[in-house]
Amino acid sequence: MTPSWFAQLPVPPVRSPVRLERLAWPDAAHTLQDVLLLPVGAMEQHGPHLPLHTDTVIAESTCQLASALTGAPVLPALGYSVSLGHTVKWPGTFSLFHETLMLTVREIAQWAADTGWNRLLIVNSHYGNDAALRCAVDRLRHDLGGNLLTATRNTWDLTPEIAGRFTHDAADWHANEAETSLMLFLDPAAVVKERLSTADDPDRTMGCVFPHRVAHTSLNGVTGRPSLGTVEQGALLISRMGDALADLIQKARVEHPPLTWAP
């Protein structure tokens, strides 16, 4: 199944993504030697104009585009994750604790290893997941060793250029221009466009020593300038994100530890 937005990309891919859940097991077995992708998003408020599943759409879309470019298989996205910092001020946020996400990822990885995959790349689109996912990878590195090479990458900083696109209107960004542009392209029907012009809210975290919760730094759940978002910028940004992830997949396919060691 090819996402409808593929056709609107500057350079549309020539094949569909490999979505693992749509394969029968003999066909899934044909992907065992490839890099398995696990998108991780969130279910949380994204200001008055973006849907609650924004991070999940971005993670899944980046993986689907990279899969279409490389043929790497994609697992279904994890849509609940660590959104504690967004508090209960704005309805719609549902959060796991860090240890829950860590355990969930570790159990998925264990099944991947036991089934026969030996490379797993976790693709995250929610900042609050970063610490838990890095800890999960460190534990998997200890538990599984070379049986399953595992890494985590964040969609918003796959390259310095991409990172600059996310941070140009806010250092501690959320539901900002970049995310709004992406959603205007990926799922325009889910964006409440009439609220865009009044959704901007500045970054109030500059100079802070402590990591304050979003309810203490934003009036409406936004940090940045979503009013600047455009469909054209969203198409260009997701293209660059997909290309960057595809480059990582190609490297991950052939990477081995620089040295050999057996305990």
mmCIF file of C-alpha atoms in Angstrom:
data_model
loop_
_atom_site.group_PDB
_atom_site.id
_atom_site.type_symbol
_atom_site.label_atom_id
_atom_site.label_comp_id
_atom_site.label_asym_id
_atom_site.label_seq_id
_atom_site.Cartn_x
_atom_site.Cartn_y
_atom_site.Cartn_z
ATOM 1 C CA MET A 1 0.000 0.000 0.000
ATOM 2 C CA THR A 2 1.465 3.326 -1.091
ATOM 3 C CA PRO A 3 0.615 6.472 0.913
ATOM 4 C CA SER A 4 -1.255 9.011 -1.203
ATOM 5 C CA TRP A 5 1.249 11.769 -0.419
ATOM 6 C CA PHE A 6 4.065 9.848 -2.154
ATOM 7 C CA ALA A 7 2.795 11.120 -5.504
ATOM 8 C CA GLN A 8 3.169 14.756 -4.352
ATOM 9 C CA LEU A 9 6.844 14.453 -3.398
ATOM 10 C CA PRO A 10 9.448 16.350 -5.446
ATOM 11 C CA VAL A 11 10.835 12.940 -6.497
ATOM 12 C CA PRO A 12 8.265 10.185 -5.825
ATOM 13 C CA PRO A 13 9.716 6.740 -4.968
ATOM 14 C CA VAL A 14 9.229 4.006 -7.538
ATOM 15 C CA ARG A 15 8.015 1.339 -5.093
ATOM 16 C CA SER A 16 5.785 0.994 -2.032
ATOM 17 C CA PRO A 17 7.032 0.684 1.559
ATOM 18 C CA VAL A 18 7.465 -2.782 3.041
ATOM 19 C CA ARG A 19 4.923 -2.764 5.887
ATOM 20 C CA LEU A 20 5.589 -5.867 7.948
ATOM 21 C CA GLU A 21 2.047 -6.184 9.307
ATOM 22 C CA ARG A 22 0.723 -6.619 5.771
ATOM 23 C CA LEU A 23 2.989 -9.582 4.987
ATOM 24 C CA ALA A 24 2.328 -13.276 5.509
ATOM 25 C CA TRP A 25 5.024 -14.958 7.585
ATOM 26 C CA PRO A 26 6.875 -16.588 4.652
ATOM 27 C CA ASP A 27 7.210 -13.130 3.084
ATOM 28 C CA ALA A 28 8.244 -11.599 6.405
ATOM 29 C CA ALA A 29 10.961 -14.250 6.581
ATOM 30 C CA HIS A 30 12.463 -12.864 3.377
ATOM 31 C CA THR A 31 13.258 -9.605 5.248
ATOM 32 C CA LEU A 32 15.192 -11.200 8.128
ATOM 33 C CA GLN A 33 18.584 -10.123 6.816
ATOM 34 C CA ASP A 34 17.518 -6.500 6.446
ATOM 35 C CA VAL A 35 17.337 -3.597 8.920
ATOM 36 C CA LEU A 36 14.028 -3.682 10.780
ATOM 37 C CA LEU A 37 12.513 -0.217 11.404
ATOM 38 C CA LEU A 38 10.438 0.610 14.499
ATOM 39 C CA PRO A 39 8.710 4.026 14.338
ATOM 40 C CA VAL A 40 7.947 5.587 17.725
ATOM 41 C CA GLY A 41 5.599 8.551 18.064
ATOM 42 C CA ALA A 42 3.278 9.836 20.778
ATOM 43 C CA MET A 43 -0.335 10.517 21.717
ATOM 44 C CA GLU A 44 -0.245 14.071 23.037
ATOM 45 C CA GLN A 45 -1.491 17.602 22.580
ATOM 46 C CA HIS A 46 0.031 19.484 19.670
ATOM 47 C CA GLY A 47 -1.427 22.917 20.188
ATOM 48 C CA PRO A 48 -4.865 24.060 19.047
ATOM 49 C CA HIS A 49 -4.211 23.241 15.385
ATOM 50 C CA LEU A 50 -2.466 19.836 15.068
ATOM 51 C CA PRO A 51 -3.851 16.341 15.805
ATOM 52 C CA LEU A 52 -2.828 14.311 18.821
ATOM 53 C CA HIS A 53 -1.034 11.698 16.704
ATOM 54 C CA THR A 54 1.272 14.198 14.978
ATOM 55 C CA ASP A 55 4.513 12.601 16.200
ATOM 56 C CA THR A 56 3.301 9.141 15.198
ATOM 57 C CA VAL A 57 2.416 10.335 11.684
ATOM 58 C CA ILE A 58 5.863 11.905 11.283
ATOM 59 C CA ALA A 59 7.736 8.825 12.560
ATOM 60 C CA GLU A 60 5.657 6.428 10.467
ATOM 61 C CA SER A 61 5.864 8.578 7.340
ATOM 62 C CA THR A 62 9.632 8.969 7.584
ATOM 63 C CA CYS A 63 9.996 5.190 7.930
ATOM 64 C CA GLN A 64 7.584 4.469 5.084
ATOM 65 C CA LEU A 65 9.433 6.777 2.714
ATOM 66 C CA ALA A 66 12.824 5.324 3.696
ATOM 67 C CA SER A 67 11.385 1.824 3.281
ATOM 68 C CA ALA A 68 10.157 2.672 -0.211
ATOM 69 C CA LEU A 69 13.628 3.964 -1.070
ATOM 70 C CA THR A 70 15.508 0.961 0.359
ATOM 71 C CA GLY A 71 13.110 -1.979 0.759
ATOM 72 C CA ALA A 72 13.719 -2.171 4.529
ATOM 73 C CA PRO A 73 10.735 -3.555 6.497
ATOM 74 C CA VAL A 74 8.725 -1.293 8.832
ATOM 75 C CA LEU A 75 6.974 -2.415 12.007
ATOM 76 C CA PRO A 76 3.683 -0.796 13.095
ATOM 77 C CA ALA A 77 4.357 2.436 14.971
ATOM 78 C CA LEU A 78 4.275 2.728 18.749
ATOM 79 C CA GLY A 79 1.700 5.464 19.311
ATOM 80 C CA TYR A 80 1.829 5.728 23.103
ATOM 81 C CA SER A 81 5.067 6.853 24.708
ATOM 82 C CA VAL A 82 6.614 9.255 27.251
ATOM 83 C CA SER A 83 4.603 12.501 27.227
ATOM 84 C CA LEU A 84 4.766 13.291 30.953
ATOM 85 C CA GLY A 85 6.094 16.794 30.315
ATOM 86 C CA HIS A 86 2.888 17.834 28.563
ATOM 87 C CA THR A 87 0.834 17.362 31.758
ATOM 88 C CA VAL A 88 -2.963 16.995 31.902
ATOM 89 C CA LYS A 89 -3.633 20.673 31.180
ATOM 90 C CA TRP A 90 -4.689 20.000 27.588
ATOM 91 C CA PRO A 91 -7.026 17.013 27.007
ATOM 92 C CA GLY A 92 -5.801 14.262 24.707
ATOM 93 C CA THR A 93 -2.355 13.561 26.098
ATOM 94 C CA PHE A 94 -1.829 9.926 27.164
ATOM 95 C CA SER A 95 1.584 9.013 28.535
ATOM 96 C CA LEU A 96 3.562 5.961 29.510
ATOM 97 C CA PHE A 97 6.330 6.118 32.108
ATOM 98 C CA HIS A 98 9.919 5.850 30.902
ATOM 99 C CA GLU A 99 10.346 2.343 32.269
ATOM 100 C CA THR A 100 7.186 1.163 30.458
ATOM 101 C CA LEU A 101 8.442 2.380 27.096
ATOM 102 C CA MET A 102 11.884 0.915 27.765
ATOM 103 C CA LEU A 103 10.411 -2.482 28.605
ATOM 104 C CA THR A 104 8.064 -2.404 25.602
ATOM 105 C CA VAL A 105 10.906 -1.678 23.192
ATOM 106 C CA ARG A 106 13.112 -4.323 24.802
ATOM 107 C CA GLU A 107 10.388 -6.964 24.470
ATOM 108 C CA ILE A 108 9.774 -6.074 20.808
ATOM 109 C CA ALA A 109 13.519 -6.260 20.197
ATOM 110 C CA GLN A 110 13.760 -9.635 21.938
ATOM 111 C CA TRP A 111 11.050 -11.037 19.659
ATOM 112 C CA ALA A 112 12.849 -9.624 16.640
ATOM 113 C CA ALA A 113 16.095 -11.289 17.727
ATOM 114 C CA ASP A 114 14.447 -14.610 18.578
ATOM 115 C CA THR A 115 12.669 -14.649 15.205
ATOM 116 C CA GLY A 116 15.854 -14.071 13.240
ATOM 117 C CA TRP A 117 16.380 -10.351 12.643
ATOM 118 C CA ASN A 118 19.802 -9.081 13.638
ATOM 119 C CA ARG A 119 19.512 -5.327 13.005
ATOM 120 C CA LEU A 120 16.905 -2.995 14.499
ATOM 121 C CA LEU A 121 16.689 0.778 14.018
ATOM 122 C CA ILE A 122 14.294 2.689 16.287
ATOM 123 C CA VAL A 123 13.048 5.876 14.590
ATOM 124 C CA ASN A 124 11.688 8.376 17.102
ATOM 125 C CA SER A 125 9.717 11.577 16.470
ATOM 126 C CA HIS A 126 8.959 12.691 20.053
ATOM 127 C CA TYR A 127 11.611 14.454 22.126
ATOM 128 C CA GLY A 128 10.322 13.054 25.426
ATOM 129 C CA ASN A 129 11.171 9.514 24.279
ATOM 130 C CA ASP A 130 14.844 10.161 23.616
ATOM 131 C CA ALA A 131 16.276 9.318 27.042
ATOM 132 C CA ALA A 132 14.169 6.178 27.504
ATOM 133 C CA LEU A 133 15.003 4.878 24.039
ATOM 134 C CA ARG A 134 18.727 5.452 24.519
ATOM 135 C CA CYS A 135 18.575 3.567 27.816
ATOM 136 C CA ALA A 136 16.632 0.747 26.152
ATOM 137 C CA VAL A 137 19.301 0.490 23.440
ATOM 138 C CA ASP A 138 22.053 0.389 26.056
ATOM 139 C CA ARG A 139 20.280 -2.441 27.882
ATOM 140 C CA LEU A 140 19.731 -4.350 24.634
ATOM 141 C CA ARG A 141 23.395 -3.927 23.766
ATOM 142 C CA HIS A 142 24.192 -5.611 27.071
ATOM 143 C CA ASP A 143 21.495 -8.299 26.940
ATOM 144 C CA LEU A 144 21.694 -9.300 23.284
ATOM 145 C CA GLY A 145 25.221 -8.297 22.308
ATOM 146 C CA GLY A 146 25.867 -9.006 18.647
ATOM 147 C CA ASN A 147 22.684 -11.076 18.252
ATOM 148 C CA LEU A 148 20.717 -7.896 17.557
ATOM 149 C CA LEU A 149 22.484 -4.672 16.653
ATOM 150 C CA THR A 150 20.152 -1.899 17.854
ATOM 151 C CA ALA A 151 20.256 1.874 17.504
ATOM 152 C CA THR A 152 17.877 4.804 17.936
ATOM 153 C CA ARG A 153 17.663 7.944 15.817
ATOM 154 C CA ASN A 154 15.445 11.033 16.052
ATOM 155 C CA THR A 155 13.671 12.274 12.945
ATOM 156 C CA TRP A 156 14.274 15.935 13.777
ATOM 157 C CA ASP A 157 18.080 15.708 13.746
ATOM 158 C CA LEU A 158 18.910 13.134 11.085
ATOM 159 C CA THR A 159 21.166 15.775 9.494
ATOM 160 C CA PRO A 160 22.312 19.254 10.602
ATOM 161 C CA GLU A 161 20.141 20.781 7.866
ATOM 162 C CA ILE A 162 17.047 18.980 9.135
ATOM 163 C CA ALA A 163 17.848 19.993 12.713
ATOM 164 C CA GLY A 164 18.068 23.616 11.605
ATOM 165 C CA ARG A 165 14.634 23.389 9.994
ATOM 166 C CA PHE A 166 13.127 22.277 13.298
ATOM 167 C CA THR A 167 14.861 24.806 15.540
ATOM 168 C CA HIS A 168 14.780 28.000 13.464
ATOM 169 C CA ASP A 169 11.661 29.338 15.221
ATOM 170 C CA ALA A 170 12.213 27.816 18.695
ATOM 171 C CA ALA A 171 15.012 25.929 20.423
ATOM 172 C CA ASP A 172 12.563 23.960 22.604
ATOM 173 C CA TRP A 173 10.105 23.600 19.710
ATOM 174 C CA HIS A 174 6.723 21.884 19.704
ATOM 175 C CA ALA A 175 3.891 22.013 17.147
ATOM 176 C CA ASN A 176 6.003 24.671 15.445
ATOM 177 C CA GLU A 177 6.548 25.598 11.803
ATOM 178 C CA ALA A 178 8.360 22.369 10.914
ATOM 179 C CA GLU A 179 5.804 20.010 12.446
ATOM 180 C CA THR A 180 2.939 22.091 11.053
ATOM 181 C CA SER A 181 4.439 22.066 7.550
ATOM 182 C CA LEU A 182 4.891 18.301 7.748
ATOM 183 C CA MET A 183 1.282 17.722 8.798
ATOM 184 C CA LEU A 184 -0.059 20.159 6.194
ATOM 185 C CA PHE A 185 1.582 17.889 3.632
ATOM 186 C CA LEU A 186 1.132 14.439 5.213
ATOM 187 C CA ASP A 187 -2.392 14.758 6.646
ATOM 188 C CA PRO A 188 -3.889 18.144 5.741
ATOM 189 C CA ALA A 189 -7.421 17.138 6.717
ATOM 190 C CA ALA A 190 -6.265 16.721 10.332
ATOM 191 C CA VAL A 191 -4.912 20.283 10.602
ATOM 192 C CA VAL A 192 -7.320 22.951 11.915
ATOM 193 C CA LYS A 193 -6.135 25.601 9.475
ATOM 194 C CA GLU A 194 -8.344 28.446 10.740
ATOM 195 C CA ARG A 195 -6.412 28.395 14.038
ATOM 196 C CA LEU A 196 -2.956 28.660 12.470
ATOM 197 C CA SER A 197 -2.783 32.453 12.393
ATOM 198 C CA THR A 198 -3.250 32.738 16.177
ATOM 199 C CA ALA A 199 -1.360 29.612 17.327
ATOM 200 C CA ASP A 200 2.161 31.086 17.606
ATOM 201 C CA ASP A 201 3.686 31.052 21.101
ATOM 202 C CA PRO A 202 7.300 32.010 21.897
ATOM 203 C CA ASP A 203 10.025 29.852 23.411
ATOM 204 C CA ARG A 204 10.188 30.805 27.092
ATOM 205 C CA THR A 205 12.872 28.278 28.056
ATOM 206 C CA MET A 206 15.926 30.332 27.082
ATOM 207 C CA GLY A 207 18.239 30.726 30.060
ATOM 208 C CA CYS A 208 16.334 28.255 32.243
ATOM 209 C CA VAL A 209 18.356 25.905 34.455
ATOM 210 C CA PHE A 210 15.582 23.359 34.988
ATOM 211 C CA PRO A 211 13.519 21.459 32.368
ATOM 212 C CA HIS A 212 10.070 22.878 33.106
ATOM 213 C CA ARG A 213 6.869 21.166 32.021
ATOM 214 C CA VAL A 214 5.077 22.499 28.964
ATOM 215 C CA ALA A 215 2.179 23.841 31.041
ATOM 216 C CA HIS A 216 4.715 26.175 32.674
ATOM 217 C CA THR A 217 6.294 27.375 29.421
ATOM 218 C CA SER A 218 3.451 27.590 26.862
ATOM 219 C CA LEU A 219 0.020 29.183 26.861
ATOM 220 C CA ASN A 220 -1.539 26.840 24.309
ATOM 221 C CA GLY A 221 0.832 23.850 24.011
ATOM 222 C CA VAL A 222 2.799 25.396 21.129
ATOM 223 C CA THR A 223 6.412 26.549 21.163
ATOM 224 C CA GLY A 224 7.304 28.234 17.903
ATOM 225 C CA ARG A 225 5.560 29.768 14.896
ATOM 226 C CA PRO A 226 3.164 27.334 13.223
ATOM 227 C CA SER A 227 1.641 30.248 11.282
ATOM 228 C CA LEU A 228 4.703 30.009 8.998
ATOM 229 C CA GLY A 229 3.910 26.416 7.992
ATOM 230 C CA THR A 230 3.321 25.559 4.337
ATOM 231 C CA VAL A 231 2.547 22.450 2.323
ATOM 232 C CA GLU A 232 5.585 23.072 0.124
ATOM 233 C CA GLN A 233 7.967 23.199 3.077
ATOM 234 C CA GLY A 234 6.412 20.002 4.461
ATOM 235 C CA ALA A 235 6.981 18.145 1.195
ATOM 236 C CA LEU A 236 10.600 19.249 1.033
ATOM 237 C CA LEU A 237 11.255 18.424 4.683
ATOM 238 C CA ILE A 238 9.803 14.903 4.639
ATOM 239 C CA SER A 239 11.756 14.218 1.432
ATOM 240 C CA ARG A 240 14.991 15.143 3.168
ATOM 241 C CA MET A 241 14.084 13.136 6.265
ATOM 242 C CA GLY A 242 13.283 10.055 4.190
ATOM 243 C CA ASP A 243 16.500 10.396 2.198
ATOM 244 C CA ALA A 244 18.568 10.802 5.374
ATOM 245 C CA LEU A 245 17.008 7.735 6.993
ATOM 246 C CA ALA A 246 17.527 5.746 3.790
ATOM 247 C CA ASP A 247 21.235 6.658 3.912
ATOM 248 C CA LEU A 248 21.407 5.387 7.508
ATOM 249 C CA ILE A 249 19.714 2.135 6.517
ATOM 250 C CA GLN A 250 22.241 1.538 3.743
ATOM 251 C CA LYS A 251 25.098 2.015 6.211
ATOM 252 C CA ALA A 252 23.413 -0.138 8.866
ATOM 253 C CA ARG A 253 23.005 -3.017 6.430
ATOM 254 C CA VAL A 254 26.750 -3.564 6.164
ATOM 255 C CA GLU A 255 28.052 -2.274 9.492
ATOM 256 C CA HIS A 256 29.873 -4.631 11.873
ATOM 257 C CA PRO A 257 31.676 -3.956 15.159
ATOM 258 C CA PRO A 258 35.104 -2.432 14.428
ATOM 259 C CA LEU A 259 36.766 -5.121 16.585
ATOM 260 C CA THR A 260 35.932 -8.712 17.472
ATOM 261 C CA TRP A 261 35.674 -9.842 21.088
ATOM 262 C CA ALA A 262 34.109 -12.871 22.762
ATOM 263 C CA PRO A 263 33.451 -12.808 26.532
#
